[in-house]
Amino acid sequence: MTIPFFDGHNDTLLKLLEAEGDRTALFVEGLPKADIDLPRAKAAGMAGGFFAMFPPPLKVKLDAVVAAPNYSEGVLPPELAVADAQQSTFGMSAILLRLERVGALAVCRTAAEVRAANGRGALAAVMHIEGAEAIDTDFNALEVLYAAGLRSIGLVWSRANAFATGVPFRFPSDAETGPGLSEAGKALVRECNARGIMIDLSHINAAGFRDVAAVSDKPLVATHSNVHAICASSRNLVDWQLKAIAESRGIVGVNYATGFLRPDGQWRADTEMEVIVRHVDALLEALGEDGVALGSDFDGAMLPAPMKDVTGVPKLLQALLDKGYGEALVSKIAYGNWLSMIERAIG
């Protein structure tokens, strides 16, 4: 039995941006070095997902940040200039639009469009920004990207920008570091609420999380985060954050990155699928059956070896069934909860 699933976060567009050759053909025909391409997505039952545009660090590689000896101290790349961020973000958005043009996927702007795409067997892609460095404070770029299909924004990656401050990759730690939203950040939240652009709270610090909760009139969403009580990473959610998400009828997509899963916080591929199941259990307890979804971080993180790539998701869903979750609940976690959230937060 193949259960369709919708993924809360992948970095496949960045993988394609950095690839050599015909990027649309690579996605359509197969990109072995990536976690997602069209053949494997279809084979696994992937119905769609949030396709992130992450403007990469230009001076400090993320791999070096995570692997640094002072990982516990939280080394971060410097802030990224708007022009540099726009160059990569527009490049990734162009790749997504070209993939739509050749029929590889459908860029969806509403829940109805996701359902329609899935009904005709197409992969449904929601355009997402991870880190709003490409958005100028006059919101000119937001206007253009919204017209292109942007419907979800993570205000910040794990570095500061004009709108918010992120959390460092630090273990053990929490998100209580740095200032909250700037006035431009609060204005961006209000603008996104008005337009129907979902706000993603993964990577934001605690003060910024509180500010979004105070300013936004939409459900609180963390597309790819885990439970701090299991893995004490600064990227994971503590009890008060989970409570706030639950009270807003929000959602969390469980992240498959090993350093955000393991109780020891280590980035190691020899991590069992059962650790993901433990986080799902805890999220269900905190958020209820409507508040838990999938948020892989495919193409952006080290995955447990049993997951490997997108073809491992059916193994996770089977593990949930084996745990005793009913098929209806697993289907909600895999697909239905994201569709409900898109409807409520985007339209």
mmCIF file of C-alpha atoms in Angstrom:
data_model
loop_
_atom_site.group_PDB
_atom_site.id
_atom_site.type_symbol
_atom_site.label_atom_id
_atom_site.label_comp_id
_atom_site.label_asym_id
_atom_site.label_seq_id
_atom_site.Cartn_x
_atom_site.Cartn_y
_atom_site.Cartn_z
ATOM 1 C CA MET A 1 0.000 0.000 0.000
ATOM 2 C CA THR A 2 1.399 3.403 -1.007
ATOM 3 C CA ILE A 3 0.203 6.337 1.108
ATOM 4 C CA PRO A 4 0.536 9.684 -0.717
ATOM 5 C CA PHE A 5 2.556 12.278 1.184
ATOM 6 C CA PHE A 6 3.153 16.014 1.084
ATOM 7 C CA ASP A 7 6.517 17.252 2.309
ATOM 8 C CA GLY A 8 6.932 20.410 4.387
ATOM 9 C CA HIS A 9 10.456 21.325 3.336
ATOM 10 C CA ASN A 10 13.087 20.378 0.794
ATOM 11 C CA ASP A 11 16.161 22.140 -0.633
ATOM 12 C CA THR A 12 16.107 20.407 -4.010
ATOM 13 C CA LEU A 13 16.021 23.693 -5.948
ATOM 14 C CA LEU A 14 19.374 24.655 -4.424
ATOM 15 C CA LYS A 15 20.762 21.238 -5.378
ATOM 16 C CA LEU A 16 19.590 21.884 -8.948
ATOM 17 C CA LEU A 17 20.970 25.446 -8.944
ATOM 18 C CA GLU A 18 24.396 24.072 -8.034
ATOM 19 C CA ALA A 19 24.217 21.251 -10.606
ATOM 20 C CA GLU A 20 25.899 21.396 -13.999
ATOM 21 C CA GLY A 21 23.984 20.748 -17.185
ATOM 22 C CA ASP A 22 20.297 20.929 -18.112
ATOM 23 C CA ARG A 23 18.659 21.279 -14.694
ATOM 24 C CA THR A 24 15.129 20.506 -15.849
ATOM 25 C CA ALA A 25 16.337 17.345 -17.567
ATOM 26 C CA LEU A 26 18.284 16.328 -14.463
ATOM 27 C CA PHE A 27 15.154 16.590 -12.311
ATOM 28 C CA VAL A 28 12.939 14.820 -14.847
ATOM 29 C CA GLU A 29 15.369 12.029 -15.736
ATOM 30 C CA GLY A 30 17.104 11.542 -12.396
ATOM 31 C CA LEU A 31 19.644 13.372 -10.218
ATOM 32 C CA PRO A 32 21.423 10.661 -8.193
ATOM 33 C CA LYS A 33 23.257 13.134 -5.940
ATOM 34 C CA ALA A 34 19.961 14.680 -4.808
ATOM 35 C CA ASP A 35 17.381 13.311 -2.372
ATOM 36 C CA ILE A 36 14.468 14.154 -4.684
ATOM 37 C CA ASP A 37 13.993 13.882 -8.427
ATOM 38 C CA LEU A 38 10.837 13.185 -10.394
ATOM 39 C CA PRO A 39 11.262 9.410 -10.925
ATOM 40 C CA ARG A 40 11.953 8.723 -7.241
ATOM 41 C CA ALA A 41 9.271 11.155 -6.042
ATOM 42 C CA LYS A 42 6.630 9.355 -8.118
ATOM 43 C CA ALA A 43 7.877 5.926 -7.077
ATOM 44 C CA ALA A 44 7.660 6.892 -3.396
ATOM 45 C CA GLY A 45 4.145 8.351 -3.604
ATOM 46 C CA MET A 46 5.166 11.989 -3.134
ATOM 47 C CA ALA A 47 2.139 14.149 -3.924
ATOM 48 C CA GLY A 48 4.002 17.436 -3.501
ATOM 49 C CA GLY A 49 5.679 19.735 -1.056
ATOM 50 C CA PHE A 50 7.064 23.122 -0.161
ATOM 51 C CA PHE A 51 10.037 23.672 -2.478
ATOM 52 C CA ALA A 52 12.395 25.984 -0.634
ATOM 53 C CA MET A 53 14.615 28.662 -2.091
ATOM 54 C CA PHE A 54 17.512 29.011 0.339
ATOM 55 C CA PRO A 55 20.126 31.661 -0.522
ATOM 56 C CA PRO A 56 23.329 29.830 0.387
ATOM 57 C CA PRO A 57 26.169 31.220 2.496
ATOM 58 C CA LEU A 58 28.748 32.782 0.200
ATOM 59 C CA LYS A 59 31.686 32.907 2.621
ATOM 60 C CA VAL A 60 31.075 30.057 5.052
ATOM 61 C CA LYS A 61 29.865 26.654 3.916
ATOM 62 C CA LEU A 62 27.029 25.163 5.985
ATOM 63 C CA ASP A 63 28.826 21.814 6.193
ATOM 64 C CA ALA A 64 31.741 23.541 7.892
ATOM 65 C CA VAL A 65 29.414 25.290 10.320
ATOM 66 C CA VAL A 66 27.806 22.056 11.488
ATOM 67 C CA ALA A 67 31.045 20.067 11.595
ATOM 68 C CA ALA A 68 33.073 22.740 13.405
ATOM 69 C CA PRO A 69 34.789 21.686 16.652
ATOM 70 C CA ASN A 70 32.997 24.555 18.421
ATOM 71 C CA TYR A 71 29.563 23.331 17.233
ATOM 72 C CA SER A 72 28.387 23.871 20.828
ATOM 73 C CA GLU A 73 29.277 27.558 20.500
ATOM 74 C CA GLY A 74 27.130 28.148 17.430
ATOM 75 C CA VAL A 75 29.270 29.501 14.597
ATOM 76 C CA LEU A 76 27.204 31.170 11.864
ATOM 77 C CA PRO A 77 27.776 32.604 8.410
ATOM 78 C CA PRO A 78 27.721 36.391 8.067
ATOM 79 C CA GLU A 79 24.629 38.260 6.964
ATOM 80 C CA LEU A 80 23.911 38.042 3.246
ATOM 81 C CA ALA A 81 23.528 41.104 1.025
ATOM 82 C CA VAL A 82 20.126 41.539 -0.633
ATOM 83 C CA ALA A 83 21.631 41.550 -4.120
ATOM 84 C CA ASP A 84 23.490 38.271 -3.517
ATOM 85 C CA ALA A 85 20.378 36.671 -2.040
ATOM 86 C CA GLN A 86 18.249 37.828 -4.949
ATOM 87 C CA GLN A 87 20.655 36.336 -7.467
ATOM 88 C CA SER A 88 20.302 32.829 -6.055
ATOM 89 C CA THR A 89 16.618 33.146 -5.089
ATOM 90 C CA PHE A 90 15.572 34.328 -8.541
ATOM 91 C CA GLY A 91 17.704 31.564 -10.042
ATOM 92 C CA MET A 92 15.886 28.917 -7.999
ATOM 93 C CA SER A 93 12.457 30.387 -8.728
ATOM 94 C CA ALA A 94 13.305 30.304 -12.449
ATOM 95 C CA ILE A 95 14.228 26.611 -12.164
ATOM 96 C CA LEU A 96 10.883 25.870 -10.496
ATOM 97 C CA LEU A 97 8.954 27.746 -13.186
ATOM 98 C CA ARG A 98 10.884 25.948 -15.932
ATOM 99 C CA LEU A 99 10.064 22.609 -14.313
ATOM 100 C CA GLU A 100 6.410 23.582 -14.479
ATOM 101 C CA ARG A 101 6.742 24.597 -18.112
ATOM 102 C CA VAL A 102 8.084 21.170 -19.121
ATOM 103 C CA GLY A 103 5.318 19.423 -17.163
ATOM 104 C CA ALA A 104 7.499 18.039 -14.360
ATOM 105 C CA LEU A 105 5.340 19.602 -11.651
ATOM 106 C CA ALA A 106 2.646 22.201 -11.004
ATOM 107 C CA VAL A 107 3.352 25.398 -9.052
ATOM 108 C CA CYS A 108 0.337 25.665 -6.752
ATOM 109 C CA ARG A 109 -0.976 28.814 -5.104
ATOM 110 C CA THR A 110 -3.966 27.388 -3.210
ATOM 111 C CA ALA A 111 -5.092 24.136 -1.632
ATOM 112 C CA ALA A 112 -7.565 23.703 -4.491
ATOM 113 C CA GLU A 113 -4.695 23.869 -6.975
ATOM 114 C CA VAL A 114 -2.773 21.239 -4.985
ATOM 115 C CA ARG A 115 -5.768 18.921 -5.074
ATOM 116 C CA ALA A 116 -6.293 19.554 -8.777
ATOM 117 C CA ALA A 117 -2.645 18.825 -9.548
ATOM 118 C CA ASN A 118 -2.755 15.610 -7.546
ATOM 119 C CA GLY A 119 -6.011 14.652 -9.231
ATOM 120 C CA ARG A 120 -4.283 14.665 -12.613
ATOM 121 C CA GLY A 121 -1.221 12.887 -11.255
ATOM 122 C CA ALA A 122 1.069 15.927 -11.121
ATOM 123 C CA LEU A 123 3.593 16.739 -8.411
ATOM 124 C CA ALA A 124 2.309 19.822 -6.551
ATOM 125 C CA ALA A 125 4.959 22.400 -5.611
ATOM 126 C CA VAL A 126 4.363 25.338 -3.261
ATOM 127 C CA MET A 127 7.049 27.999 -3.690
ATOM 128 C CA HIS A 128 8.750 28.775 -0.377
ATOM 129 C CA ILE A 129 11.588 31.055 0.745
ATOM 130 C CA GLU A 130 13.888 29.884 3.548
ATOM 131 C CA GLY A 131 15.403 33.108 4.841
ATOM 132 C CA ALA A 132 13.961 36.398 3.557
ATOM 133 C CA GLU A 133 17.294 37.975 2.597
ATOM 134 C CA ALA A 134 16.080 38.412 -0.988
ATOM 135 C CA ILE A 135 13.115 40.529 0.181
ATOM 136 C CA ASP A 136 13.918 44.239 0.318
ATOM 137 C CA THR A 137 12.262 46.362 2.997
ATOM 138 C CA ASP A 138 10.167 48.143 0.348
ATOM 139 C CA PHE A 139 8.736 44.699 -0.559
ATOM 140 C CA ASN A 140 9.386 45.161 -4.285
ATOM 141 C CA ALA A 141 10.872 41.666 -4.546
ATOM 142 C CA LEU A 142 7.931 40.292 -2.551
ATOM 143 C CA GLU A 143 5.580 41.712 -5.187
ATOM 144 C CA VAL A 144 7.480 39.983 -7.987
ATOM 145 C CA LEU A 145 7.909 36.664 -6.192
ATOM 146 C CA TYR A 146 4.260 36.602 -5.126
ATOM 147 C CA ALA A 147 3.237 37.012 -8.768
ATOM 148 C CA ALA A 148 5.567 34.099 -9.621
ATOM 149 C CA GLY A 149 3.823 31.902 -7.064
ATOM 150 C CA LEU A 150 5.501 32.481 -3.688
ATOM 151 C CA ARG A 151 3.107 31.393 -0.937
ATOM 152 C CA SER A 152 5.338 30.596 2.048
ATOM 153 C CA ILE A 153 8.212 32.418 3.765
ATOM 154 C CA GLY A 154 10.578 31.422 6.522
ATOM 155 C CA LEU A 155 11.483 34.897 7.752
ATOM 156 C CA VAL A 156 14.974 33.826 8.661
ATOM 157 C CA TRP A 157 17.497 31.047 8.276
ATOM 158 C CA SER A 158 20.095 30.574 11.022
ATOM 159 C CA ARG A 159 21.590 34.043 10.613
ATOM 160 C CA ALA A 160 20.253 37.575 11.075
ATOM 161 C CA ASN A 161 18.656 39.622 8.306
ATOM 162 C CA ALA A 162 16.643 42.835 8.020
ATOM 163 C CA PHE A 163 13.544 41.167 9.453
ATOM 164 C CA ALA A 164 14.524 38.673 12.136
ATOM 165 C CA THR A 165 17.295 36.724 13.851
ATOM 166 C CA GLY A 166 17.843 32.995 13.500
ATOM 167 C CA VAL A 167 19.144 30.415 15.926
ATOM 168 C CA PRO A 168 22.695 29.073 15.613
ATOM 169 C CA PHE A 169 23.312 25.394 15.034
ATOM 170 C CA ARG A 170 24.104 24.733 18.666
ATOM 171 C CA PHE A 171 23.781 21.695 20.918
ATOM 172 C CA PRO A 172 22.818 21.597 23.693
ATOM 173 C CA SER A 173 20.992 24.907 23.594
ATOM 174 C CA ASP A 174 17.626 26.540 23.032
ATOM 175 C CA ALA A 175 16.408 29.449 20.925
ATOM 176 C CA GLU A 176 16.648 32.114 23.651
ATOM 177 C CA THR A 177 19.231 34.214 21.855
ATOM 178 C CA GLY A 178 19.157 37.570 20.090
ATOM 179 C CA PRO A 179 16.480 40.205 19.464
ATOM 180 C CA GLY A 180 12.974 39.772 18.119
ATOM 181 C CA LEU A 181 11.493 41.001 14.857
ATOM 182 C CA SER A 182 12.512 44.377 13.530
ATOM 183 C CA GLU A 183 9.759 46.823 12.593
ATOM 184 C CA ALA A 184 10.310 45.711 8.991
ATOM 185 C CA GLY A 185 9.860 42.130 10.155
ATOM 186 C CA LYS A 186 6.544 42.910 11.794
ATOM 187 C CA ALA A 187 5.441 44.723 8.634
ATOM 188 C CA LEU A 188 6.432 41.691 6.559
ATOM 189 C CA VAL A 189 4.336 39.400 8.765
ATOM 190 C CA ARG A 190 1.312 41.664 8.342
ATOM 191 C CA GLU A 191 1.881 41.843 4.574
ATOM 192 C CA CYS A 192 2.104 38.059 4.348
ATOM 193 C CA ASN A 193 -1.086 37.646 6.397
ATOM 194 C CA ALA A 194 -2.910 40.024 4.072
ATOM 195 C CA ARG A 195 -1.724 38.279 0.908
ATOM 196 C CA GLY A 196 -2.097 34.676 2.058
ATOM 197 C CA ILE A 197 1.597 33.846 2.395
ATOM 198 C CA MET A 198 2.297 31.306 5.121
ATOM 199 C CA ILE A 199 4.900 32.241 7.764
ATOM 200 C CA ASP A 200 7.358 29.482 8.690
ATOM 201 C CA LEU A 201 8.910 29.618 12.184
ATOM 202 C CA SER A 202 11.634 27.009 11.700
ATOM 203 C CA HIS A 203 15.073 28.601 12.313
ATOM 204 C CA ILE A 204 13.714 31.708 14.091
ATOM 205 C CA ASN A 205 14.866 32.587 17.601
ATOM 206 C CA ALA A 206 12.579 32.642 20.645
ATOM 207 C CA ALA A 207 12.027 36.415 20.672
ATOM 208 C CA GLY A 208 11.113 36.367 16.991
ATOM 209 C CA PHE A 209 8.754 33.445 17.562
ATOM 210 C CA ARG A 210 6.961 35.411 20.276
ATOM 211 C CA ASP A 211 6.704 38.471 18.021
ATOM 212 C CA VAL A 212 5.220 36.469 15.140
ATOM 213 C CA ALA A 213 2.695 34.933 17.531
ATOM 214 C CA ALA A 214 1.732 38.439 18.708
ATOM 215 C CA VAL A 215 1.542 40.055 15.251
ATOM 216 C CA SER A 216 0.166 37.273 13.052
ATOM 217 C CA ASP A 217 -3.509 36.350 12.852
ATOM 218 C CA LYS A 218 -2.737 32.997 11.162
ATOM 219 C CA PRO A 219 -1.886 29.576 12.634
ATOM 220 C CA LEU A 220 1.722 29.171 13.786
ATOM 221 C CA VAL A 221 3.730 26.835 11.559
ATOM 222 C CA ALA A 222 7.169 25.236 11.807
ATOM 223 C CA THR A 223 7.697 23.390 8.552
ATOM 224 C CA HIS A 224 10.761 21.353 9.586
ATOM 225 C CA SER A 225 11.440 21.253 13.321
ATOM 226 C CA ASN A 226 11.540 18.640 16.073
ATOM 227 C CA VAL A 227 11.047 18.264 19.824
ATOM 228 C CA HIS A 228 13.627 19.859 22.125
ATOM 229 C CA ALA A 229 12.780 17.490 24.990
ATOM 230 C CA ILE A 230 14.145 14.615 22.868
ATOM 231 C CA CYS A 231 17.001 16.420 21.097
ATOM 232 C CA ALA A 232 18.174 19.605 22.840
ATOM 233 C CA SER A 233 19.195 21.414 19.653
ATOM 234 C CA SER A 234 18.601 25.163 19.401
ATOM 235 C CA ARG A 235 16.647 24.356 16.206
ATOM 236 C CA ASN A 236 14.029 22.333 18.056
ATOM 237 C CA LEU A 237 10.834 23.434 19.770
ATOM 238 C CA VAL A 238 10.503 23.708 23.546
ATOM 239 C CA ASP A 239 7.273 23.143 25.472
ATOM 240 C CA TRP A 240 6.010 26.752 25.431
ATOM 241 C CA GLN A 241 6.495 26.939 21.650
ATOM 242 C CA LEU A 242 4.615 23.705 21.087
ATOM 243 C CA LYS A 243 1.824 24.979 23.336
ATOM 244 C CA ALA A 244 1.598 28.229 21.348
ATOM 245 C CA ILE A 245 1.441 26.297 18.067
ATOM 246 C CA ALA A 246 -1.282 24.030 19.465
ATOM 247 C CA GLU A 247 -3.338 26.976 20.736
ATOM 248 C CA SER A 248 -3.192 28.607 17.286
ATOM 249 C CA ARG A 249 -4.257 25.331 15.618
ATOM 250 C CA GLY A 250 -0.897 25.305 13.899
ATOM 251 C CA ILE A 251 1.348 22.539 12.626
ATOM 252 C CA VAL A 252 4.873 21.136 12.828
ATOM 253 C CA GLY A 253 6.562 19.087 10.114
ATOM 254 C CA VAL A 254 8.937 16.523 11.595
ATOM 255 C CA ASN A 255 12.518 17.010 10.355
ATOM 256 C CA TYR A 256 14.649 14.012 9.303
ATOM 257 C CA ALA A 257 18.019 15.746 9.907
ATOM 258 C CA THR A 258 19.997 13.500 12.242
ATOM 259 C CA GLY A 259 21.408 16.362 14.314
ATOM 260 C CA PHE A 260 17.880 17.496 15.166
ATOM 261 C CA LEU A 261 16.681 13.940 15.894
ATOM 262 C CA ARG A 262 19.283 12.224 18.041
ATOM 263 C CA PRO A 263 19.322 12.701 21.828
ATOM 264 C CA ASP A 264 23.102 13.232 21.560
ATOM 265 C CA GLY A 265 22.711 15.894 18.857
ATOM 266 C CA GLN A 266 25.257 14.241 16.570
ATOM 267 C CA TRP A 267 25.223 14.367 12.783
ATOM 268 C CA ARG A 268 25.487 10.651 12.070
ATOM 269 C CA ALA A 269 23.893 8.569 9.344
ATOM 270 C CA ASP A 270 23.754 5.508 11.611
ATOM 271 C CA THR A 271 20.501 6.790 13.086
ATOM 272 C CA GLU A 272 17.447 4.547 13.236
ATOM 273 C CA MET A 273 14.021 5.363 11.788
ATOM 274 C CA GLU A 274 12.612 4.780 15.269
ATOM 275 C CA VAL A 275 14.082 8.119 16.396
ATOM 276 C CA ILE A 276 11.835 9.931 13.897
ATOM 277 C CA VAL A 277 8.879 7.952 15.242
ATOM 278 C CA ARG A 278 9.726 9.129 18.774
ATOM 279 C CA HIS A 279 9.484 12.750 17.637
ATOM 280 C CA VAL A 280 6.172 12.049 15.890
ATOM 281 C CA ASP A 281 4.858 10.517 19.132
ATOM 282 C CA ALA A 282 5.863 13.601 21.127
ATOM 283 C CA LEU A 283 4.436 16.003 18.551
ATOM 284 C CA LEU A 284 1.138 14.145 18.549
ATOM 285 C CA GLU A 285 0.985 14.403 22.326
ATOM 286 C CA ALA A 286 1.681 18.145 22.221
ATOM 287 C CA LEU A 287 -0.308 19.142 19.126
ATOM 288 C CA GLY A 288 -2.957 16.488 18.547
ATOM 289 C CA GLU A 289 -3.741 14.579 15.376
ATOM 290 C CA ASP A 290 -4.308 17.719 13.268
ATOM 291 C CA GLY A 291 -1.004 19.356 14.169
ATOM 292 C CA VAL A 292 1.638 16.900 12.941
ATOM 293 C CA ALA A 293 3.000 16.533 9.411
ATOM 294 C CA LEU A 294 6.177 15.697 7.500
ATOM 295 C CA GLY A 295 8.991 18.229 6.969
ATOM 296 C CA SER A 296 11.910 16.207 5.691
ATOM 297 C CA ASP A 297 14.716 18.722 4.999
ATOM 298 C CA PHE A 298 15.594 16.602 1.960
ATOM 299 C CA ASP A 299 18.650 17.896 0.097
ATOM 300 C CA GLY A 300 19.498 20.120 3.054
ATOM 301 C CA ALA A 301 20.691 17.753 5.772
ATOM 302 C CA MET A 302 22.269 14.443 6.715
ATOM 303 C CA LEU A 303 19.513 11.820 6.843
ATOM 304 C CA PRO A 304 19.263 8.539 8.754
ATOM 305 C CA ALA A 305 20.648 5.746 6.577
ATOM 306 C CA PRO A 306 17.295 3.859 6.558
ATOM 307 C CA MET A 307 15.639 6.979 5.098
ATOM 308 C CA LYS A 308 18.358 7.524 2.441
ATOM 309 C CA ASP A 309 16.232 9.791 0.208
ATOM 310 C CA VAL A 310 12.613 10.392 -0.781
ATOM 311 C CA THR A 311 12.140 6.670 -1.426
ATOM 312 C CA GLY A 312 12.541 6.085 2.316
ATOM 313 C CA VAL A 313 9.363 7.934 3.275
ATOM 314 C CA PRO A 314 7.136 4.849 2.755
ATOM 315 C CA LYS A 315 9.374 3.072 5.312
ATOM 316 C CA LEU A 316 8.635 5.823 7.829
ATOM 317 C CA LEU A 317 4.904 5.645 7.139
ATOM 318 C CA GLN A 318 5.034 1.865 7.527
ATOM 319 C CA ALA A 319 6.879 2.306 10.838
ATOM 320 C CA LEU A 320 4.015 4.516 12.026
ATOM 321 C CA LEU A 321 1.496 1.870 10.969
ATOM 322 C CA ASP A 322 3.550 -0.789 12.741
ATOM 323 C CA LYS A 323 3.562 1.421 15.842
ATOM 324 C CA GLY A 324 -0.222 1.079 15.912
ATOM 325 C CA TYR A 325 -1.254 4.332 14.266
ATOM 326 C CA GLY A 326 -4.338 3.733 12.172
ATOM 327 C CA GLU A 327 -4.255 4.265 8.435
ATOM 328 C CA ALA A 328 -6.489 7.344 8.758
ATOM 329 C CA LEU A 329 -4.063 9.024 11.178
ATOM 330 C CA VAL A 330 -1.012 8.137 9.085
ATOM 331 C CA SER A 331 -2.742 9.589 6.017
ATOM 332 C CA LYS A 332 -3.413 12.833 7.901
ATOM 333 C CA ILE A 333 0.224 13.093 9.000
ATOM 334 C CA ALA A 334 1.435 12.227 5.507
ATOM 335 C CA TYR A 335 -0.899 14.441 3.467
ATOM 336 C CA GLY A 336 -4.141 15.698 4.935
ATOM 337 C CA ASN A 337 -2.775 17.986 7.631
ATOM 338 C CA TRP A 338 -0.624 19.980 5.218
ATOM 339 C CA LEU A 339 -3.549 20.388 2.832
ATOM 340 C CA SER A 340 -5.715 21.651 5.682
ATOM 341 C CA MET A 341 -3.022 24.126 6.724
ATOM 342 C CA ILE A 342 -2.497 25.401 3.186
ATOM 343 C CA GLU A 343 -6.229 26.022 2.998
ATOM 344 C CA ARG A 344 -6.268 27.951 6.287
ATOM 345 C CA ALA A 345 -3.003 29.868 5.955
ATOM 346 C CA ILE A 346 -2.794 30.453 2.199
ATOM 347 C CA GLY A 347 -6.210 29.898 0.680
#
